[in-house]
Amino acid sequence: MASLEPEVLVVTDEGHRAHRSASAHAERPERADAVAAALRRASFASRLRFVSPGRATSAEVERIHARTYVQELATVCARGGGWLDADTYATPSSLDVAMVAVGAALRAARAVVDGEARTAFAATRPPGHHAERDRAMGFCLLDQIAIAADDLIVTGRASRVFVFDFDVHHGNGTQNAFWERGDVFYASMHQSPCYPGTGARHEIGRGDGEGTTLNVPLAPGTGPEEWLAALDELVVPAIEDFRPDVLLFSAGFDAHRADPLAQCELESATFYEITRRACEAARPTTKGRAASVLEGGYDLTALGE
């Protein structure tokens, strides 16, 4: 087994800058650049190892997304790009950028299971958790976290994966990917009402997946104490009961009080506490194996913090 030092593998790729809207847009290259810059100057930078991802294969992506959708996205990009919905754009390079972002999520998730690192962070873009099997939405083209979770199961690296999504917007795409599966638990804490309008408490999965979806909708204005209390009451017991082999985070930071796209009131330090408590709950079975994939977060200073 490879050494577990340094403690955190950071997967980044400067090619993400080719995915940029021609007009002003919240989901912009400066987001990932702010994260990478903050990590490189952090007091703990010596504990980080930066690596570049490979490009995901079509076979890996098409376990979650319909082939026809990926082909349609390729056609849009080949024609110069355009708007895929009211919020989501594509450039000529966007499919390539999204495939590399998926590759980053795969690299991070595999690394923590294969023993290359104890924890890993895929600091890439665009985000992914809104992307459905057959359509883009909510700034998202391909659902990186869903593809990574599925990959761990398909490749035999894990038999039970817990995905914890703390982005302020509900991850409808990830929820739907595992709606009828019992091997991946999807838990989301998010603002409600808020885009995309899904993620009610009664949404718990179906068939083999009944009981392996947990939604914790929180009102606009929710602050750190309420958020952490709900985490302790609902998400921590779910992690403990599910006994996952690995913990994956859909790490969106737009519940921060400074974020322009929602109305929650979390502080930068709250996200540390969310992650710490979830990792501790999972530790008896994960042995600390956890990987994070960047989702939202649109105030650059807050995102860097």
CSV table of C-alpha atoms in Angstrom, one decimal:
chain,number,residue,atom,x,y,z
A,1,MET,CA,0.0,0.0,0.0
A,2,ALA,CA,1.2,3.5,-0.8
A,3,SER,CA,2.2,5.9,2.0
A,4,LEU,CA,-0.6,7.9,3.5
A,5,GLU,CA,1.6,11.0,3.5
A,6,PRO,CA,0.9,13.7,2.5
A,7,GLU,CA,-2.5,13.7,4.1
A,8,VAL,CA,-4.6,15.4,1.3
A,9,LEU,CA,-4.5,14.9,-2.4
A,10,VAL,CA,-5.7,17.9,-4.3
A,11,VAL,CA,-6.8,17.3,-7.9
A,12,THR,CA,-6.9,20.4,-10.1
A,13,ASP,CA,-6.7,21.3,-13.7
A,14,GLU,CA,-6.1,24.7,-15.3
A,15,GLY,CA,-7.9,23.6,-18.4
A,16,HIS,CA,-11.2,24.4,-16.7
A,17,ARG,CA,-10.7,28.0,-17.8
A,18,ALA,CA,-11.9,27.1,-21.3
A,19,HIS,CA,-15.4,26.8,-19.9
A,20,ARG,CA,-16.4,30.4,-19.6
A,21,SER,CA,-19.6,32.2,-20.5
A,22,ALA,CA,-19.4,35.1,-23.0
A,23,SER,CA,-21.5,37.1,-20.6
A,24,ALA,CA,-21.2,37.6,-16.9
A,25,HIS,CA,-22.0,34.4,-15.0
A,26,ALA,CA,-21.8,33.2,-11.4
A,27,GLU,CA,-20.2,29.9,-12.5
A,28,ARG,CA,-16.9,31.2,-13.8
A,29,PRO,CA,-13.2,30.1,-13.9
A,30,GLU,CA,-12.2,32.4,-11.0
A,31,ARG,CA,-14.1,30.0,-8.7
A,32,ALA,CA,-11.6,27.1,-9.0
A,33,ASP,CA,-8.7,29.5,-9.3
A,34,ALA,CA,-9.7,31.1,-5.9
A,35,VAL,CA,-9.7,27.6,-4.3
A,36,ALA,CA,-6.4,26.6,-5.7
A,37,ALA,CA,-4.7,29.9,-4.8
A,38,ALA,CA,-6.1,29.7,-1.2
A,39,LEU,CA,-4.8,26.1,-0.8
A,40,ARG,CA,-1.4,26.9,-2.1
A,41,ARG,CA,-0.9,29.7,0.4
A,42,ALA,CA,-2.5,28.0,3.3
A,43,SER,CA,-0.6,27.3,6.5
A,44,PHE,CA,-1.1,23.5,5.9
A,45,ALA,CA,0.0,23.7,2.2
A,46,SER,CA,3.0,21.4,3.0
A,47,ARG,CA,0.4,18.6,3.8
A,48,LEU,CA,-1.1,18.9,0.3
A,49,ARG,CA,-0.1,17.2,-2.9
A,50,PHE,CA,-1.4,18.7,-6.1
A,51,VAL,CA,-2.0,16.4,-9.1
A,52,SER,CA,-3.7,16.7,-12.5
A,53,PRO,CA,-6.6,14.4,-13.4
A,54,GLY,CA,-7.0,12.3,-16.5
A,55,ARG,CA,-10.0,12.5,-18.7
A,56,ALA,CA,-12.9,10.2,-17.9
A,57,THR,CA,-13.9,7.7,-20.5
A,58,SER,CA,-17.3,7.6,-22.2
A,59,ALA,CA,-18.0,4.2,-20.6
A,60,GLU,CA,-17.5,5.7,-17.1
A,61,VAL,CA,-19.7,8.6,-17.8
A,62,GLU,CA,-22.4,6.6,-19.5
A,63,ARG,CA,-23.0,4.4,-16.4
A,64,ILE,CA,-24.8,7.5,-15.0
A,65,HIS,CA,-25.7,9.6,-18.1
A,66,ALA,CA,-27.5,8.5,-21.2
A,67,ARG,CA,-25.3,8.1,-24.3
A,68,THR,CA,-27.7,10.1,-26.3
A,69,TYR,CA,-27.4,13.0,-23.9
A,70,VAL,CA,-23.6,12.9,-24.0
A,71,GLN,CA,-23.7,12.9,-27.8
A,72,GLU,CA,-26.1,15.8,-27.9
A,73,LEU,CA,-23.8,17.8,-25.6
A,74,ALA,CA,-20.9,17.0,-27.9
A,75,THR,CA,-22.9,18.2,-30.9
A,76,VAL,CA,-23.7,21.5,-29.1
A,77,CYS,CA,-20.0,22.1,-28.3
A,78,ALA,CA,-19.0,21.2,-31.9
A,79,ARG,CA,-21.3,23.8,-33.2
A,80,GLY,CA,-19.7,26.5,-31.0
A,81,GLY,CA,-21.7,26.1,-27.8
A,82,GLY,CA,-24.8,27.8,-26.5
A,83,TRP,CA,-27.3,27.9,-23.7
A,84,LEU,CA,-28.5,24.5,-22.6
A,85,ASP,CA,-31.1,26.0,-20.2
A,86,ALA,CA,-31.7,29.4,-18.7
A,87,ASP,CA,-28.7,29.0,-16.3
A,88,THR,CA,-26.4,26.5,-18.0
A,89,TYR,CA,-24.0,27.3,-20.9
A,90,ALA,CA,-21.7,25.4,-23.1
A,91,THR,CA,-18.6,26.5,-25.0
A,92,PRO,CA,-16.7,24.6,-27.7
A,93,SER,CA,-14.5,23.1,-25.0
A,94,SER,CA,-17.2,22.5,-22.3
A,95,LEU,CA,-17.6,18.8,-22.8
A,96,ASP,CA,-13.8,18.3,-22.6
A,97,VAL,CA,-13.7,20.3,-19.4
A,98,ALA,CA,-16.6,18.4,-17.9
A,99,MET,CA,-14.9,15.0,-18.8
A,100,VAL,CA,-11.7,16.1,-17.0
A,101,ALA,CA,-13.8,17.3,-14.0
A,102,VAL,CA,-15.3,13.8,-13.9
A,103,GLY,CA,-11.7,12.4,-14.2
A,104,ALA,CA,-10.8,14.5,-11.2
A,105,ALA,CA,-13.6,13.1,-9.1
A,106,LEU,CA,-12.7,9.6,-10.1
A,107,ARG,CA,-9.0,10.2,-9.2
A,108,ALA,CA,-9.9,11.6,-5.8
A,109,ALA,CA,-12.4,8.8,-4.9
A,110,ARG,CA,-10.1,6.0,-6.1
A,111,ALA,CA,-7.1,7.5,-4.3
A,112,VAL,CA,-8.6,7.3,-0.9
A,113,VAL,CA,-9.8,3.7,-1.4
A,114,ASP,CA,-6.6,2.5,-3.1
A,115,GLY,CA,-4.4,3.9,-0.3
A,116,GLU,CA,-2.7,6.7,-2.2
A,117,ALA,CA,-4.1,9.3,0.3
A,118,ARG,CA,-6.3,9.3,3.3
A,119,THR,CA,-8.4,12.2,2.0
A,120,ALA,CA,-8.7,13.9,-1.4
A,121,PHE,CA,-10.3,17.0,-2.9
A,122,ALA,CA,-11.3,17.4,-6.5
A,123,ALA,CA,-11.2,21.2,-6.9
A,124,THR,CA,-12.5,21.4,-10.4
A,125,ARG,CA,-15.5,22.8,-12.2
A,126,PRO,CA,-18.2,23.1,-13.5
A,127,PRO,CA,-20.3,21.6,-10.6
A,128,GLY,CA,-22.2,18.5,-11.3
A,129,HIS,CA,-24.9,17.5,-8.8
A,130,HIS,CA,-27.9,19.0,-10.7
A,131,ALA,CA,-27.1,17.2,-14.0
A,132,GLU,CA,-29.7,14.6,-14.7
A,133,ARG,CA,-29.3,11.4,-16.7
A,134,ASP,CA,-30.4,13.0,-19.9
A,135,ARG,CA,-30.0,16.8,-19.4
A,136,ALA,CA,-27.9,19.6,-18.1
A,137,MET,CA,-29.2,22.0,-15.6
A,138,GLY,CA,-28.2,24.4,-12.8
A,139,PHE,CA,-24.7,25.2,-14.2
A,140,CYS,CA,-24.0,21.4,-14.3
A,141,LEU,CA,-23.1,19.3,-17.3
A,142,LEU,CA,-22.0,15.9,-15.9
A,143,ASP,CA,-22.6,14.6,-12.3
A,144,GLN,CA,-19.1,14.0,-11.1
A,145,ILE,CA,-19.9,12.8,-7.6
A,146,ALA,CA,-22.5,10.3,-8.9
A,147,ILE,CA,-20.1,8.9,-11.5
A,148,ALA,CA,-17.4,8.6,-8.8
A,149,ALA,CA,-19.7,6.9,-6.3
A,150,ASP,CA,-20.9,4.4,-9.0
A,151,ASP,CA,-17.3,3.8,-10.1
A,152,LEU,CA,-16.3,2.7,-6.6
A,153,ILE,CA,-19.1,0.1,-6.6
A,154,VAL,CA,-18.6,-1.1,-10.2
A,155,THR,CA,-14.8,-1.5,-9.9
A,156,GLY,CA,-15.2,-3.4,-6.6
A,157,ARG,CA,-13.4,-0.8,-4.5
A,158,ALA,CA,-16.4,-0.4,-2.2
A,159,SER,CA,-19.7,-2.0,-1.6
A,160,ARG,CA,-21.3,0.8,0.4
A,161,VAL,CA,-20.7,4.5,-0.4
A,162,PHE,CA,-22.2,7.5,1.5
A,163,VAL,CA,-22.6,10.7,-0.5
A,164,PHE,CA,-23.1,13.8,1.7
A,165,ASP,CA,-24.2,16.9,-0.2
A,166,PHE,CA,-24.0,20.1,1.8
A,167,ASP,CA,-24.4,22.5,-1.1
A,168,VAL,CA,-27.1,25.0,-0.4
A,169,HIS,CA,-29.0,23.7,-3.5
A,170,HIS,CA,-30.5,20.2,-3.5
A,171,GLY,CA,-28.6,17.8,-5.7
A,172,ASN,CA,-31.5,16.4,-7.7
A,173,GLY,CA,-29.3,14.7,-10.3
A,174,THR,CA,-27.3,12.7,-7.7
A,175,GLN,CA,-30.5,11.8,-5.8
A,176,ASN,CA,-32.1,10.5,-9.0
A,177,ALA,CA,-29.0,8.5,-10.0
A,178,PHE,CA,-29.3,6.4,-6.8
A,179,TRP,CA,-33.1,6.6,-6.2
A,180,GLU,CA,-33.6,2.8,-6.5
A,181,ARG,CA,-30.2,1.6,-5.3
A,182,GLY,CA,-29.3,0.5,-1.8
A,183,ASP,CA,-25.5,0.5,-2.2
A,184,VAL,CA,-25.2,4.3,-2.3
A,185,PHE,CA,-26.7,6.5,0.4
A,186,TYR,CA,-27.5,10.1,-0.7
A,187,ALA,CA,-27.9,12.7,2.1
A,188,SER,CA,-28.5,16.4,1.4
A,189,MET,CA,-28.7,19.4,3.6
A,190,HIS,CA,-30.0,22.4,1.6
A,191,GLN,CA,-32.0,25.6,1.7
A,192,SER,CA,-35.8,25.2,1.0
A,193,PRO,CA,-37.5,26.9,-0.7
A,194,CYS,CA,-34.7,27.3,-3.2
A,195,TYR,CA,-33.5,26.1,-6.6
A,196,PRO,CA,-34.2,23.4,-8.0
A,197,GLY,CA,-37.3,22.9,-5.8
A,198,THR,CA,-36.6,19.2,-5.0
A,199,GLY,CA,-35.3,17.6,-1.8
A,200,ALA,CA,-38.4,17.3,0.5
A,201,ARG,CA,-38.2,15.2,3.6
A,202,HIS,CA,-40.6,12.6,2.2
A,203,GLU,CA,-38.2,11.9,-0.7
A,204,ILE,CA,-36.5,8.8,0.7
A,205,GLY,CA,-35.9,6.6,-2.4
A,206,ARG,CA,-37.8,3.6,-3.9
A,207,GLY,CA,-37.4,-0.1,-4.2
A,208,ASP,CA,-34.0,-1.3,-3.2
A,209,GLY,CA,-33.2,2.4,-2.5
A,210,GLU,CA,-36.0,3.1,-0.1
A,211,GLY,CA,-34.5,4.6,3.0
A,212,THR,CA,-31.1,5.4,1.4
A,213,THR,CA,-32.0,8.9,0.5
A,214,LEU,CA,-32.2,11.5,3.3
A,215,ASN,CA,-33.2,15.2,2.7
A,216,VAL,CA,-32.8,17.9,5.3
A,217,PRO,CA,-34.4,21.0,4.0
A,218,LEU,CA,-33.6,24.2,6.0
A,219,ALA,CA,-35.2,27.6,5.9
A,220,PRO,CA,-33.6,30.7,4.4
A,221,GLY,CA,-31.7,32.4,7.1
A,222,THR,CA,-30.6,29.2,8.9
A,223,GLY,CA,-27.3,29.8,10.7
A,224,PRO,CA,-24.5,27.6,12.0
A,225,GLU,CA,-26.2,26.4,15.2
A,226,GLU,CA,-29.3,25.2,13.5
A,227,TRP,CA,-27.5,23.6,10.6
A,228,LEU,CA,-25.1,21.7,12.9
A,229,ALA,CA,-28.0,20.6,15.2
A,230,ALA,CA,-29.8,19.1,12.2
A,231,LEU,CA,-26.6,17.4,11.1
A,232,ASP,CA,-26.2,15.8,14.5
A,233,GLU,CA,-29.8,14.8,14.7
A,234,LEU,CA,-30.3,13.4,11.2
A,235,VAL,CA,-27.2,13.0,9.1
A,236,VAL,CA,-24.8,11.6,11.7
A,237,PRO,CA,-27.1,8.7,12.7
A,238,ALA,CA,-27.7,7.9,9.0
A,239,ILE,CA,-24.0,7.7,8.4
A,240,GLU,CA,-23.5,5.5,11.5
A,241,ASP,CA,-26.4,3.2,10.6
A,242,PHE,CA,-25.3,2.8,6.9
A,243,ARG,CA,-21.7,1.9,7.8
A,244,PRO,CA,-20.1,3.0,4.6
A,245,ASP,CA,-16.8,1.9,3.2
A,246,VAL,CA,-16.0,5.5,2.0
A,247,LEU,CA,-17.5,8.9,2.4
A,248,LEU,CA,-17.9,11.3,-0.5
A,249,PHE,CA,-18.8,15.0,-0.1
A,250,SER,CA,-20.6,17.1,-2.6
A,251,ALA,CA,-18.8,20.1,-1.3
A,252,GLY,CA,-20.7,23.2,-2.1
A,253,PHE,CA,-20.0,26.4,-0.1
A,254,ASP,CA,-22.9,28.5,-1.2
A,255,ALA,CA,-24.6,28.2,2.2
A,256,HIS,CA,-22.0,30.8,3.3
A,257,ARG,CA,-23.5,34.0,4.6
A,258,ALA,CA,-21.6,36.0,1.9
A,259,ASP,CA,-22.8,33.9,-1.1
A,260,PRO,CA,-25.0,35.8,-3.5
A,261,LEU,CA,-27.2,32.9,-4.7
A,262,ALA,CA,-28.9,31.8,-1.5
A,263,GLN,CA,-29.9,33.1,2.0
A,264,CYS,CA,-28.3,30.8,4.6
A,265,GLU,CA,-25.9,32.2,7.2
A,266,LEU,CA,-23.0,29.8,7.6
A,267,GLU,CA,-19.5,30.9,8.4
A,268,SER,CA,-16.4,29.6,6.8
A,269,ALA,CA,-15.6,27.6,10.0
A,270,THR,CA,-19.0,25.9,9.8
A,271,PHE,CA,-17.9,23.9,6.8
A,272,TYR,CA,-14.9,22.6,8.7
A,273,GLU,CA,-17.2,21.5,11.5
A,274,ILE,CA,-19.7,19.9,9.1
A,275,THR,CA,-16.9,17.9,7.5
A,276,ARG,CA,-15.3,16.9,10.8
A,277,ARG,CA,-18.5,15.6,12.3
A,278,ALA,CA,-19.4,13.6,9.2
A,279,CYS,CA,-15.9,12.1,9.0
A,280,GLU,CA,-16.0,11.1,12.7
A,281,ALA,CA,-19.4,9.5,12.3
A,282,ALA,CA,-18.1,7.4,9.4
A,283,ARG,CA,-14.6,6.6,10.8
A,284,PRO,CA,-15.4,3.2,12.4
A,285,THR,CA,-16.0,1.7,8.9
A,286,THR,CA,-14.3,4.2,6.5
A,287,LYS,CA,-11.1,4.4,8.6
A,288,GLY,CA,-11.0,8.0,7.6
A,289,ARG,CA,-11.3,7.5,3.8
A,290,ALA,CA,-13.1,10.6,2.4
A,291,ALA,CA,-13.1,12.5,-0.8
A,292,SER,CA,-14.7,15.9,-1.7
A,293,VAL,CA,-15.8,17.2,-5.0
A,294,LEU,CA,-16.3,20.9,-5.4
A,295,GLU,CA,-19.9,22.0,-6.2
A,296,GLY,CA,-21.2,25.5,-5.6
A,297,GLY,CA,-19.9,28.6,-3.9
A,298,TYR,CA,-20.0,31.9,-5.7
A,299,ASP,CA,-18.4,34.5,-3.5
A,300,LEU,CA,-14.7,34.1,-4.3
A,301,THR,CA,-13.3,35.2,-0.9
A,302,ALA,CA,-15.7,32.9,1.0
A,303,LEU,CA,-15.0,30.1,-1.4
A,304,GLY,CA,-11.3,30.4,-0.9
A,305,GLU,CA,-11.7,30.4,2.9
